[in-house]
Each structure stands twice: as C-alpha cells, then as structure tokens.
XYZ file of C-alpha atoms in Angstrom:
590
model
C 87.753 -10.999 -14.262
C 86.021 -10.144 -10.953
C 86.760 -6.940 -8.986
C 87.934 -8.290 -5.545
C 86.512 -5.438 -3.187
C 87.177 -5.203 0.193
C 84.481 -3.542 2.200
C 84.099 -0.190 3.103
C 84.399 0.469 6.732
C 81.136 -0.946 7.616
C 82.549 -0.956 11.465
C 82.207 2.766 11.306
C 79.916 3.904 13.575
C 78.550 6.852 15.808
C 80.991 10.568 15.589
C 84.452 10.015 13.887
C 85.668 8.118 10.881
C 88.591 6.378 11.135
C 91.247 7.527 8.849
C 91.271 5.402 5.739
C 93.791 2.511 4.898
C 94.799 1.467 1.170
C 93.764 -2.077 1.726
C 89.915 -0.401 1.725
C 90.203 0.393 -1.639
C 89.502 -2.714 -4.106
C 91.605 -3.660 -6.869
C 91.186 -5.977 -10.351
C 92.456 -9.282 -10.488
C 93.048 -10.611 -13.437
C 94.443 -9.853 -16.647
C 92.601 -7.496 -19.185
C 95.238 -7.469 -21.722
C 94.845 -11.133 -22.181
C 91.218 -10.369 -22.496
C 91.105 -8.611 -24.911
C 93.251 -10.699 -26.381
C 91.244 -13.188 -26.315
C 88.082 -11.091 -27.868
C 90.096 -10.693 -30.934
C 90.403 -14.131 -31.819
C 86.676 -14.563 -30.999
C 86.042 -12.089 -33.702
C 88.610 -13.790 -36.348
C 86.672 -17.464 -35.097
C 83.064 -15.743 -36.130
C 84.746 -14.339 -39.613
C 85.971 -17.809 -40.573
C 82.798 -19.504 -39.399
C 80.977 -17.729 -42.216
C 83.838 -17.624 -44.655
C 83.889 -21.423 -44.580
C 79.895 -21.988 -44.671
C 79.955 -19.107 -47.615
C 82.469 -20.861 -49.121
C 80.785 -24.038 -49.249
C 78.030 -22.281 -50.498
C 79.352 -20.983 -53.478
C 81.320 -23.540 -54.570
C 78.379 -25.827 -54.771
C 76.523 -23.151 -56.795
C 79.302 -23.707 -59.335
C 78.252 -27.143 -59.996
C 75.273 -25.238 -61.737
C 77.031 -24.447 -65.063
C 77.820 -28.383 -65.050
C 74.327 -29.509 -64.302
C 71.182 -29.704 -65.701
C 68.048 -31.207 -64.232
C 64.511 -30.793 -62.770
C 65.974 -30.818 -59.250
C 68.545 -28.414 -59.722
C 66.896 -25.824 -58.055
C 66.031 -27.301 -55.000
C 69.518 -28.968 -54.665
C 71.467 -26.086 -55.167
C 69.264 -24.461 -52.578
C 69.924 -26.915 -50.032
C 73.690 -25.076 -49.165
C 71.499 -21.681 -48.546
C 70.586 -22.392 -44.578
C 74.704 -23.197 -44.222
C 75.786 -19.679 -45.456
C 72.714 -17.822 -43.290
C 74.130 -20.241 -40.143
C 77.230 -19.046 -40.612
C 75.779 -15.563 -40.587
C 73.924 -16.114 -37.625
C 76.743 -17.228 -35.924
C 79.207 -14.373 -37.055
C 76.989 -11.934 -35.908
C 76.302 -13.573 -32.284
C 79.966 -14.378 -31.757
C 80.365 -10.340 -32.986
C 78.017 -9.105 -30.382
C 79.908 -11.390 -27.589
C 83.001 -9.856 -28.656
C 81.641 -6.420 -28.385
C 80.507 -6.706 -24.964
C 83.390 -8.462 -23.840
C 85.837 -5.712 -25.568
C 83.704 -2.912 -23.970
C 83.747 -4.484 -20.339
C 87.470 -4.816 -20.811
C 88.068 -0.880 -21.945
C 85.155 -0.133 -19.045
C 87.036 -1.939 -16.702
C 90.349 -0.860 -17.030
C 89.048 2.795 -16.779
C 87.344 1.679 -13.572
C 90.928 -0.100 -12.420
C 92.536 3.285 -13.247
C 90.652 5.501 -10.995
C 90.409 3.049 -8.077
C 94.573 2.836 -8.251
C 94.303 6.942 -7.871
C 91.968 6.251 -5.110
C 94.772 4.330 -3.873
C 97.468 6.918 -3.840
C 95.351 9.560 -2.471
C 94.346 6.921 0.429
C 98.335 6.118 0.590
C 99.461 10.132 0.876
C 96.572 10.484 3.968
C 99.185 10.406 7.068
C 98.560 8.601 10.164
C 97.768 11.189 12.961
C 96.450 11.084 16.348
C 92.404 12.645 17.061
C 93.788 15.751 18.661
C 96.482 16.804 15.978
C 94.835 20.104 13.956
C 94.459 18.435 10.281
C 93.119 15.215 12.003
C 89.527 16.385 10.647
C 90.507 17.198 7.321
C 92.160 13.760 7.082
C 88.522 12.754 7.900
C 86.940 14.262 5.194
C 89.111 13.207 2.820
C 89.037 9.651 4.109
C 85.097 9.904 3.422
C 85.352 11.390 0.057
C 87.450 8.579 -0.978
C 84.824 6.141 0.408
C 82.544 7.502 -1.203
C 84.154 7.579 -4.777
C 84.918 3.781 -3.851
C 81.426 2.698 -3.471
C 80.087 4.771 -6.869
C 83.285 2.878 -8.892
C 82.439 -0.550 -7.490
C 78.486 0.209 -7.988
C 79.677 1.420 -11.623
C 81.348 -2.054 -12.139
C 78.608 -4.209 -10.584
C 76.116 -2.580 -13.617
C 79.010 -2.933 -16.041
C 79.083 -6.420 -15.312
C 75.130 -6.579 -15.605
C 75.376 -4.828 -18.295
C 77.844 -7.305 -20.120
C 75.701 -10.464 -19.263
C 72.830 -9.104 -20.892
C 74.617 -8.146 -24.097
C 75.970 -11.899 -24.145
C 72.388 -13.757 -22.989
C 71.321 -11.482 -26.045
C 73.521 -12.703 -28.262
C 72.979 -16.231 -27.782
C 69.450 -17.250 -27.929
C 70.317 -20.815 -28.662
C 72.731 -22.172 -25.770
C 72.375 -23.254 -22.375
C 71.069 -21.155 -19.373
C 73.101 -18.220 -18.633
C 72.022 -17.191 -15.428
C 69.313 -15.224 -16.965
C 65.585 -15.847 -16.467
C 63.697 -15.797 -20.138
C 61.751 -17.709 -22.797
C 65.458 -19.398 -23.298
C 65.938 -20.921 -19.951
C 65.960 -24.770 -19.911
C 63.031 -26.680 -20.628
C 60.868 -24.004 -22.403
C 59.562 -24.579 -25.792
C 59.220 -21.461 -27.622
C 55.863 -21.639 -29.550
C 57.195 -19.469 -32.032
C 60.866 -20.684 -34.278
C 63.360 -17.987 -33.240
C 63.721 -16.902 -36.579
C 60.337 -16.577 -37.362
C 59.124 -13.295 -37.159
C 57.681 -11.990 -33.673
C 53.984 -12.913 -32.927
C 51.439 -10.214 -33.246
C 50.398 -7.994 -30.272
C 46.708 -8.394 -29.547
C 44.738 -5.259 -30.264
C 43.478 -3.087 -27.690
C 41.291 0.030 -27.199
C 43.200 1.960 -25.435
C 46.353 2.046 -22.824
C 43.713 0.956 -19.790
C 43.122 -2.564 -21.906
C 46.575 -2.782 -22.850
C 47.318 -2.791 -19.011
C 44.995 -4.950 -18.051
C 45.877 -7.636 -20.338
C 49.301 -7.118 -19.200
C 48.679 -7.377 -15.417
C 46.809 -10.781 -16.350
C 49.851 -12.537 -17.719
C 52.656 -14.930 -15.581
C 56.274 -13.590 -15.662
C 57.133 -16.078 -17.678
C 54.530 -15.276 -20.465
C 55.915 -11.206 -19.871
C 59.607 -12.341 -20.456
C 58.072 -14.224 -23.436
C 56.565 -11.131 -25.040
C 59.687 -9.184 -24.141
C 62.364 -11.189 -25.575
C 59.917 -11.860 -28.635
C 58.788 -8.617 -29.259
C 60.828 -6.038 -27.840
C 59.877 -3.188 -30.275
C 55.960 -3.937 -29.706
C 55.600 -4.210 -25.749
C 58.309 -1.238 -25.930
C 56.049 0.773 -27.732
C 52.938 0.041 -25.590
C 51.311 2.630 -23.982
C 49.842 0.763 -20.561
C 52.749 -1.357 -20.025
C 54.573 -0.696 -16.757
C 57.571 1.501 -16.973
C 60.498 -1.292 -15.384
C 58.672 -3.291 -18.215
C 58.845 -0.884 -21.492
C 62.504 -0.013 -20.058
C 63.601 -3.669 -20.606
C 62.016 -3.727 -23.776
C 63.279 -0.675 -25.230
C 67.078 -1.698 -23.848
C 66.893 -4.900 -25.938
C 66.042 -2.646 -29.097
C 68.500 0.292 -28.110
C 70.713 -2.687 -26.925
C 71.075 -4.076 -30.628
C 71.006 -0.591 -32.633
C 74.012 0.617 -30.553
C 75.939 -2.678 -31.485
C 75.492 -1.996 -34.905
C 75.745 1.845 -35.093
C 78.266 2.214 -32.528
C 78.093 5.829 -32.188
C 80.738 6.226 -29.455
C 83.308 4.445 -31.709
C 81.979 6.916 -34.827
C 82.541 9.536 -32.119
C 86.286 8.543 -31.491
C 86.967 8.770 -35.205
C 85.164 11.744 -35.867
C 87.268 13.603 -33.004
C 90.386 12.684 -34.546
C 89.912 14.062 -37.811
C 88.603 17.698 -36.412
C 89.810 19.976 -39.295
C 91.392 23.449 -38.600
C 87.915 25.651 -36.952
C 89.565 29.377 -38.497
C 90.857 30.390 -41.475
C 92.668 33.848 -41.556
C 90.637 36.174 -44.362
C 91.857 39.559 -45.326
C 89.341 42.531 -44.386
C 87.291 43.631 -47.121
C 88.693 46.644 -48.874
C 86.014 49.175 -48.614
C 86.607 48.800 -45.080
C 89.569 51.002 -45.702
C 91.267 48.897 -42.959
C 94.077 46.570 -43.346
C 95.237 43.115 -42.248
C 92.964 39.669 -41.555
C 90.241 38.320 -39.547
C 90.010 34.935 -38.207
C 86.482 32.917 -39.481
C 85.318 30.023 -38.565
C 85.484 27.573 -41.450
C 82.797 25.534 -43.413
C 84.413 22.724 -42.565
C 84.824 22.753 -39.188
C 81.071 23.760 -38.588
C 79.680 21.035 -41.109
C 82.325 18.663 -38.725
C 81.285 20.098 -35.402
C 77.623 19.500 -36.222
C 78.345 15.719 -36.725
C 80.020 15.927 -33.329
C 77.139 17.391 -31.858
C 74.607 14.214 -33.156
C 77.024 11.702 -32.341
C 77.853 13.349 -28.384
C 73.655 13.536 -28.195
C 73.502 9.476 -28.688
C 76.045 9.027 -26.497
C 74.785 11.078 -23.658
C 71.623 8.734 -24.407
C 73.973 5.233 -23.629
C 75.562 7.403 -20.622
C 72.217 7.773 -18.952
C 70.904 4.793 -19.562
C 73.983 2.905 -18.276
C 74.528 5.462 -14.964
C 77.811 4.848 -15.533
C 78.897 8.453 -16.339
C 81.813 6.865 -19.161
C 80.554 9.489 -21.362
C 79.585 12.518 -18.552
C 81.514 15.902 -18.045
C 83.407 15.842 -14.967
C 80.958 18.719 -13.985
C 78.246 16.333 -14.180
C 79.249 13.160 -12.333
C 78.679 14.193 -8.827
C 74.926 14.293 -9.637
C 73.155 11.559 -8.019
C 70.214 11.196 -10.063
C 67.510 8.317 -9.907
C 68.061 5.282 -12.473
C 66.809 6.157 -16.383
C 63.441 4.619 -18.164
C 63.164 4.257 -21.490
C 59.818 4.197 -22.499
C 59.930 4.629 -26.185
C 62.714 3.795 -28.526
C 62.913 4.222 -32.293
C 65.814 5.257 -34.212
C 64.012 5.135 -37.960
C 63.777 8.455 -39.654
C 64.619 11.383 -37.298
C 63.996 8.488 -34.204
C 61.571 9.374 -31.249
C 62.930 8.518 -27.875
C 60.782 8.875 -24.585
C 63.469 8.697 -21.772
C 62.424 9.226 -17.805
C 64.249 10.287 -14.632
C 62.927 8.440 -12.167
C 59.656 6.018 -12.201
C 56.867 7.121 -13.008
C 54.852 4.721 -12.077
C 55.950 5.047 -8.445
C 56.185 8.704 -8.428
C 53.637 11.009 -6.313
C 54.571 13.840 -9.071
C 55.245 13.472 -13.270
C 56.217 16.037 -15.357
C 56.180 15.343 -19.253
C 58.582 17.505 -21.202
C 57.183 17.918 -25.004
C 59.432 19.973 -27.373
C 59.077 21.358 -30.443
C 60.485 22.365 -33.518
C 63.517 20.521 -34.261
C 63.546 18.064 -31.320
C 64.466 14.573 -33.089
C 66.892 11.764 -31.481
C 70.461 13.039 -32.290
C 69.312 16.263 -30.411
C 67.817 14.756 -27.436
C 70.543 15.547 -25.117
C 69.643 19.136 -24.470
C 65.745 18.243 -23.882
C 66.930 15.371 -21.814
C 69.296 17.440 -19.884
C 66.599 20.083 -19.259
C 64.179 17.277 -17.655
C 66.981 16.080 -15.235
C 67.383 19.727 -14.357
C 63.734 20.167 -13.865
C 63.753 16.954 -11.656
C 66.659 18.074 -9.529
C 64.440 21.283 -8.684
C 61.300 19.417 -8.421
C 62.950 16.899 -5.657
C 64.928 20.003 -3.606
C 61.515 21.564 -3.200
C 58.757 17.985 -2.472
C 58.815 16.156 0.327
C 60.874 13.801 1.124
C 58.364 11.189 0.944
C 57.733 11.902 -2.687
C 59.182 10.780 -5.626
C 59.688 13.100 -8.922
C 59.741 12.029 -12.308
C 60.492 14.017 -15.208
C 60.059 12.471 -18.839
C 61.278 14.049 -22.144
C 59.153 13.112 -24.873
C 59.833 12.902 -28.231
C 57.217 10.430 -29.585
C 55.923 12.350 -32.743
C 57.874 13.757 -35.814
C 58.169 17.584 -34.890
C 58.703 20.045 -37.384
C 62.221 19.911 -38.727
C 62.993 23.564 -39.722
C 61.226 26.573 -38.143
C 60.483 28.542 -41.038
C 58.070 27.073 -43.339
C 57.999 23.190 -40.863
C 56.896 25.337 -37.913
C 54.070 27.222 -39.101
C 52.145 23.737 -40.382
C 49.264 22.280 -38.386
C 49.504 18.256 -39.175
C 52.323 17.641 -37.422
C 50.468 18.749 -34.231
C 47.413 16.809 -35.753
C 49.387 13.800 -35.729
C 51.330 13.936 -32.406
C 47.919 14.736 -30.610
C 46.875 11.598 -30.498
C 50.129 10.338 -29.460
C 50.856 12.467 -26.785
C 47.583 11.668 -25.435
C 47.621 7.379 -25.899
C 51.405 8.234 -23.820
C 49.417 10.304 -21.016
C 46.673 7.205 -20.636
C 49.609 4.731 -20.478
C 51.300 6.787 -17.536
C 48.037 7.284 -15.945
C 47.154 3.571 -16.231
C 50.091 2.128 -15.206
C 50.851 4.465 -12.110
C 50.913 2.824 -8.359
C 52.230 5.198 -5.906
C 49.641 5.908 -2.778
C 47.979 9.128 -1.892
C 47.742 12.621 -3.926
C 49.559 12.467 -7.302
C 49.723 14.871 -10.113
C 51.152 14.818 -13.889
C 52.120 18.146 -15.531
C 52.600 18.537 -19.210
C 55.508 21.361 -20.065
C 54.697 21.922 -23.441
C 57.712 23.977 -24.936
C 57.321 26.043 -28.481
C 55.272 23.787 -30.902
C 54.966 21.012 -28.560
C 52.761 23.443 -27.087
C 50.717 23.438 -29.987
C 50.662 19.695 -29.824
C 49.416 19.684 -26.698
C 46.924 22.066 -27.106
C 45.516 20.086 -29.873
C 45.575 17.288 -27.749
C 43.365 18.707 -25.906
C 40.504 19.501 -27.966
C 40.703 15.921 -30.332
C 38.600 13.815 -28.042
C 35.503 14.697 -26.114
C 37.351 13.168 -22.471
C 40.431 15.815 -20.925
C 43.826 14.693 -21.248
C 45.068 12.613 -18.953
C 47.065 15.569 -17.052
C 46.720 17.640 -13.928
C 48.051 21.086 -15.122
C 50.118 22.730 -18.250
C 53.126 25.146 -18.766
C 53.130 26.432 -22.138
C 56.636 27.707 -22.248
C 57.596 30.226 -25.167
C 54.352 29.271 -26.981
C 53.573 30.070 -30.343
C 49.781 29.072 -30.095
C 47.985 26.527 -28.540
C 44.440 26.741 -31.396
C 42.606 27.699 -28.470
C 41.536 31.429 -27.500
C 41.570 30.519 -23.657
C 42.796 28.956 -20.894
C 39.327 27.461 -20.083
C 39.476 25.633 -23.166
C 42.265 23.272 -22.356
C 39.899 20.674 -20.047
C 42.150 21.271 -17.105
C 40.514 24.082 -15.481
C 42.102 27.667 -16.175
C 43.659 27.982 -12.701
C 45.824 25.145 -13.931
C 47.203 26.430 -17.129
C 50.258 28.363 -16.538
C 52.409 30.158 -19.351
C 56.400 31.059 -19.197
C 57.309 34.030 -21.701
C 60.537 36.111 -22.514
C 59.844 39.597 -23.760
C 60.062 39.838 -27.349
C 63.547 41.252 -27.791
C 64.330 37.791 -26.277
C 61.920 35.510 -27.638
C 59.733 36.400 -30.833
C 58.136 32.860 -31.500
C 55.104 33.664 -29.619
C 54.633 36.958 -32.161
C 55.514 35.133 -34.504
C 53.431 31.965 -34.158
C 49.777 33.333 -33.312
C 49.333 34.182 -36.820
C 49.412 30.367 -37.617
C 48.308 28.153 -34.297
C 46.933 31.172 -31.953
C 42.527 31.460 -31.777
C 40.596 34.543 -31.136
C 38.031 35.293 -28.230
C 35.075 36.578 -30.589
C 31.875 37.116 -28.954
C 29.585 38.929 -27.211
C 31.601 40.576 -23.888
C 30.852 43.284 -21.302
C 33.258 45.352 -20.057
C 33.380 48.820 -17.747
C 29.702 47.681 -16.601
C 28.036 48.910 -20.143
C 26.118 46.604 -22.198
C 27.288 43.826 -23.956
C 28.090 44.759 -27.395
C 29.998 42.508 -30.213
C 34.052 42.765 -29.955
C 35.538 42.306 -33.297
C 38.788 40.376 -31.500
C 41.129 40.144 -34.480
C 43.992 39.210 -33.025
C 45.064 35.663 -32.246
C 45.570 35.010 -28.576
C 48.814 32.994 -27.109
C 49.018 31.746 -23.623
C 51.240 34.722 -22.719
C 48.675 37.108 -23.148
C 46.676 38.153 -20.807
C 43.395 37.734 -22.708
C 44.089 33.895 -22.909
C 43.563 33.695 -18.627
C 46.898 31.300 -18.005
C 48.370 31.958 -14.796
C 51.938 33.586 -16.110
C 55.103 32.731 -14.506
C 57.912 35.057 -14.069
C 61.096 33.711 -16.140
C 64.800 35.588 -17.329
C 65.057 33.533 -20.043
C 67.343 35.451 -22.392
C 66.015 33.488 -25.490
C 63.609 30.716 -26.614
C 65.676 27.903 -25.541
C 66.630 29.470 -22.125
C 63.904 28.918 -20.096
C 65.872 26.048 -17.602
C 68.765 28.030 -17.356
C 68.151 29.576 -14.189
C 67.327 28.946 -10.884
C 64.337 31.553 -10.901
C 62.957 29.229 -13.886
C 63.015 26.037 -12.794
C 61.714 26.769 -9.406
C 58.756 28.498 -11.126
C 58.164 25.328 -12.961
C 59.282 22.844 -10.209
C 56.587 24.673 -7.752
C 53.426 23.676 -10.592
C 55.225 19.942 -11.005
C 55.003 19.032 -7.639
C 51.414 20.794 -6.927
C 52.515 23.916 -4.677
C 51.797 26.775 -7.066
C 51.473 29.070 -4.516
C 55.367 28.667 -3.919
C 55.824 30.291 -7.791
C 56.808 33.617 -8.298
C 54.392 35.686 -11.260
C 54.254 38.658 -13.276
C-alpha cells in the first residue's frame, strides 16, 4: 500500500532546471482492487460477529417461557454483555473498514493524477539549452514538480489521516504507532466504557489555561482521548490542542453521517430543474415559459447543506477531494477547529491559520441564518479575508482568520432577527471564545485581534460589549451591514472610538441597517451643543447604527451590491484586511 516516490530533483540547483524525466514522478505499488476487496469482507466479518453474539442472545432469552425461578432474571441477563460485545466490535471493525475503503478510493484518485503527471512529463521532448522552446519545457517541467510534491504531500496526510481513523477505532488492541492513554503499559483510571470523567470547573478561559499548561502530555492525551467534546469545547485550551479534540468528535460524526456518500446519492437523483408552463391568458400572449420546479429547488437546497459539510471535511483534511478546480491552487495555512457541535443547527468555530502563533486574528461572527450546513460561505469569506490580510502584513507575520459560529443565531430574518435573546445569549459566548484566544496566544511582539461582526452578529457583539464591567478581549471592530449594535456610539463599545469601524451598502443595496435600528439600534439623548450656542436638550428619536454618522465609527468605503456582498471585491477586503492587520491608515473611507 505505500506510494513509492522517487525524489524530486533535489540536485537542482542555481539558474536552470533540468528538463523533467518520467521516472521523477512516483507511482502506487500495490493492489487497491484487492483492497478493497479485502474491506468488504471486513465489513461481512463485523456483521456476523454480532449476528452470532445476538443470536446467542436471544435464543437464551427463549429459555424464559420454559423457566421459572428467583434467578431468572439475573441469568437471563448474563447473555446481555455478549450481544453489546458484538456491537462493540461491529461498529470498530465498521469504522476500520471505512477508513480503509476511503484511503483506497483517495488513493486511487491520487494514482490517477500522478499517471497524467506522467504523460505530460513523457510528451516534454528532450532539447538542447539553446533550442527556442527549451524555456517553456522548463516551466512546464516545474509545474509538474510542483503538482508532484502537493499529490505526494496529499497522500502522506491521507495516510495520517487513515491511521487515526483506525487507532480510533480500536481502543482495546496493541500499540499502533500512536502515542495515547492506549499505548502499552497505561492503566486507564477510568473503564473505557464508562462515561468520560468530569472537567474541573474553572472561572474563566485564563484558569482553564493554566490548569492546562500544568499537566504532562501524557495526562493531555488522557483528557483528549477521554473527553474529546469537553477539552474541545474549552475556551483556554491551545488551538493544536482543541483541533485534535474537535477532529476526534467531527472524526466519529462524519463516520456515521457520511455526508459525502449522502451527497453522491443525492446528485444522482437530481429531478428535472424546469417545467414548461403556458403564459397566463390575460397576458394576451401565447406559448410557454420555462420555471424552475418545486422539486428541484426543495432538491437543490439539500445539495447545498450536504456540499457545506463537505467543504468542512475538505478543509480540514487539505486535501482538496472535495475543492473546485478553481480553488486548489490556493495554498492556504493548515485548518483549526476550535469548536465542534453538530446537535440542533450545530456551531462550528473553524480557523485559517493559528491563532495562537499569529501576530494578527480576525474573528468572523455572522448573523442571521449562519448554522453548520451553511458554514461554507462564512468559512469561505474568512479564507478570503486571510488571503488579503497576508498579501498586505509582513512577511514576518502570521494571519489568522476564524469563522465563528458558537451561538444559535436567529434562524429566519423576519420575526428571528428582530429578537434580542439570542444576542443575550451568544454575548457571553463570544466573549469566554475572545478570553480563550487571548489566553492561549504566544507569538512575540505587537499583536492585535479584530472582531468582524456581520448583520446580527453585530448585535452580538455589541452586546458583548456592554455585559461585563472589563472590555472584550479585542483590539478593534467592523460592524459590517449592521442592523444595531444597542449602543448609541462608538465610544461605548470599550475599544476606543478610533477603533470601531463600520462597512455599509446604500440602501437600494442593503436595507438591514434601516431596517434593524428600530429593534437593536440606541439613541444619543442628552444635553449637546452645537453651532457654538448653548447647550439645549436634543430630543434624538431616532435609533443610531454604526453607519451613521452620529454613532462616530470610522466608515469604510465598500461596493457591496447587497448584504451578503461585502467580501466580494478586492476594494472590500483590502478595507477590512488594512484594520486586521493594524494599518488603518492603508483603508480607503467615505
């Protein structure tokens, strides 16, 4: 099963490449067919496992209509553990065969695109330096290096990916190579069964940290492998430590959801999308029109949820099996997720890039509507915002951006929207998450975190700021399309005015801000002077949003066309890369 790989060139050195050879480009050895095979009858050996321990099971029950005693009970009980064994092992042996089946698939996609490699390496004539197409050659002798190196770095975290999965699976056997509570000679404290001990309580993300900084690595791999979904959900717990976490939980829900295998058979029974309808007759017109179906949009929906958790998998993994071909020649930094649960509408906190080493954070916090089997357009907007943010820093700073979905947003924007407890109850969230990043963060010198607060996550954040006496743990806000942020001012926000900064479409383009001041949007009432007369009492009756000018936010030019287009753009995404990375000066305002 291993990918033989022959180096790439690594006697190239100073001006020219040399032109590239086929035996450069690695190839499989090994046969996936039989593989797979083989994962099949893994599958079949886990069914009859259980069949034979159910089996036994229930035929012993039937010796209860025969017999009568005291005992009866607790002997006809005694068959229970065989049937839950045999459980236990069915699943296991299920998730082994899962990963195994998916590095097969994974690798013989891999195989397939290094054999191209191959015959575009193999069609690259030999010619001498001073023929005319002897630099073109060149390049495309690089290129193919290049794709090379990404397919065999692709395989090397497949195969990463695949012993994990499999260490997962099988908590009871022998060391696999894998360092853990299960290695040889530990004795768990805890039976593996049993349910996962208790996290301690702490006051806040700073004690959380410090408790975890005081621990071995072995007692953190304990508390990882234990409870994955409680050190996951941590705020003060490093970032390469929550990501681990979160994996194992994400790890086991995408076993058992599959949503890429849901996605497969969802494509392939797309009904017809238009349906020919004849023109209504007082249009005095005849002949049809072509609609779009009910069908087809109630199917195309489901398409949409199930691409968004995909996209999730295709991140974390790096992988691109699941990217546009668009996409894939982005080089973006590895993926941490920081907060995983798929209950309910699921909340997912996912980050480009560390941010515990980064010199600049941005936090992404949407609104309405944002949920897990929508994240992909809020995540795609924070690797967008960190591809702008790194083209403009230094390169001795790092950039990460973080989309944030850790409360329940308002599902619907019509009567969900114009409520107050959902910001209420995020507040406090959003703020225990800002601690955590600010607790946990190492990286030397000057070092900023911005909070884009989009719609009514800019409400949320705005009531973040006013719940506890302390500021939030953030160096500077974009309210982006806000509706209202329950404060009249700028000054209010605890981060100094000259560091609030608001990004607004006209309202032909974007009414939520008109809209929404009537429900989260504060006044300015008071005494105030103005053209150098005395002070006098100003009735100020309407609410104030961070787009207007009353409210004293710095705002930032944007050609949005509509309330979700504010990262479409170049113009935008400068304007909020220049704030992220601490260089306002280098934005562009009305």
């Amino acid at each position: 099963m291993a990918c033989a790989a022959t180096a790439a060139r690594a006697d190239a050195t100073g001006g020219d490449m040399a032109l590239i050879k086929t035996t450069e480009i690695p190839a499989f050895s090994g046969d996936l067919g039989t593989l797979q095979a083989a994962t099949q009858r893994l599958s079949q050996d886990g069914d009859a496992v259980y069949a034979s321990g159910n089996e036994l099971h229930l035929t012993f029950q039937g010796l209860g209509h025969d017999y009568a005693a005291p005992e009866a009970p607790e002997l006809l009980a005694a068959t229970t553990p065989v049937r839950e064994s045999g459980e236990t092992v069915r699943a296991s042996v299920t998730r082994v065969a899962l990963a195994v089946d998916n590095y097969a698939r994974d690798a013989q996609t891999i195989s397939a695109r290094l054999n191209a490699l191959r015959a575009r390496a193999a069609a690259i004539p030999t010619v001498a330096e001073d023929d005319p197409d002897h630099a073109r050659h060149e390049r495309d002798s690089d290129e193919i290096r290049s794709d090379t190196a990404t397919l065999v770095a692709e395989f090397a975290r497949m195969e990463e990916e695949t012993v994990r999965a499999i260490n997962s699976a099988l908590p009871y056997g022998p060391d696999h190579g894998m360092p853990g509570p299960w290695a040889p000679g530990y004795q768990p404290p805890w039976h593996f069964l049993s349910p996962p001990p208790p996290l301690p309580c702490f006051t806040s993300p700073e004690t959380a940290n410090s408790w975890w900084q005081g621990l071995s690595a072995q007692e953190r791999e304990r508390w990882i492998q234990s409870n994955p979904a409680g050190i996951g959900a941590l705020d003060g717990i490093p970032a390469v430590h929550r990501d681990r976490a979160n994996r194992i939980i994400f790890d086991r829900w995408w076993e058992r959801e599959r949503p890429d295998l849901a996605l497969r058979d969802h494509q392939a029974e797309q009904p017809e999308r238009y349906a020919r309808v004849p023109l209504d007759d007082h249009t005095y017109r005849k002949g049809y029109v072509e609609v779009e179906t009910l069908a087809w949009k109630e199917w195309n929906e489901r398409r949409r949820e199930l691409n968004a958790l995909v996209q999730v998998r295709d991140r974390l993994d790096g992988n691109g099996a699941y990217t546009p071909p668009a996409k894939k020649a982005d080089r973006l930094p590895p993926s941490y997720l920081l907060h995983f649960d798929p209950s309910g509408r699921g909340r997912i906190a996912i980050a480009t890039g560390n941010p515990d080493t980064a010199h600049h954070t941005a936090v992404l916090v949407p609104g309405t509507g944002a949920e897990l089997r929508n994240v992909d357009g809020d995540m795609e907007r924070t690797e967008d915002l960190w591809r702008a943010s790194n083209q403009m820093s230094p390169s001795n700073e790092e950039v990460s951006t973080i989309t944030w979905i850790g409360y329940e947003t308002p599902p619907e924007i019509m009567f969900d929207a114009t409520k107050q407890h959902y910001a209420d109850d995020g507040a406090s969230l959003l703020n225990s998450f800002l601690d955590g990043l600010d607790a946990t963060r190492t990286a030397a010198g000057d070092r900023n975190t911005t909070v884009v607060a989009h719609s009514y996550g800019s409400t949320t954040t705005g009531t973040a700021t006013q719940q506890r006496e302390q500021p939030i743990s953030a160096d500077s806000i974009i309210a982006v399309g806000s509706p209202g942020m329950t404060v009249g001012s700028a000054a209010e926000l605890g981060v100094g005015a000259d560091n609030v900064y608001a990004m607004q479409a006209p309202f032909h383009r974007d009414q939520v801000a008109e809209g929404g001041r009537w429900f989260h949007g504060e006044t300015n009432s008071g005494w105030k002077t103005r053209w150098g007369f005395a002070p006098y009492y100003d009735l100020d009756l309407v609410p104030n949003v961070p787009s207007d000018e009353d409210f004293g936010a710095r705002r930032l030019a944007n050609d949005s066309v509509d309330h979700s287009g504010y990262w479409a753009g170049e113009l935008n995404l400068e304007n909020q890369a220049a704030v992220i990375i601490g260089r306002p000066e280098r934005a562009t305002y009305e």
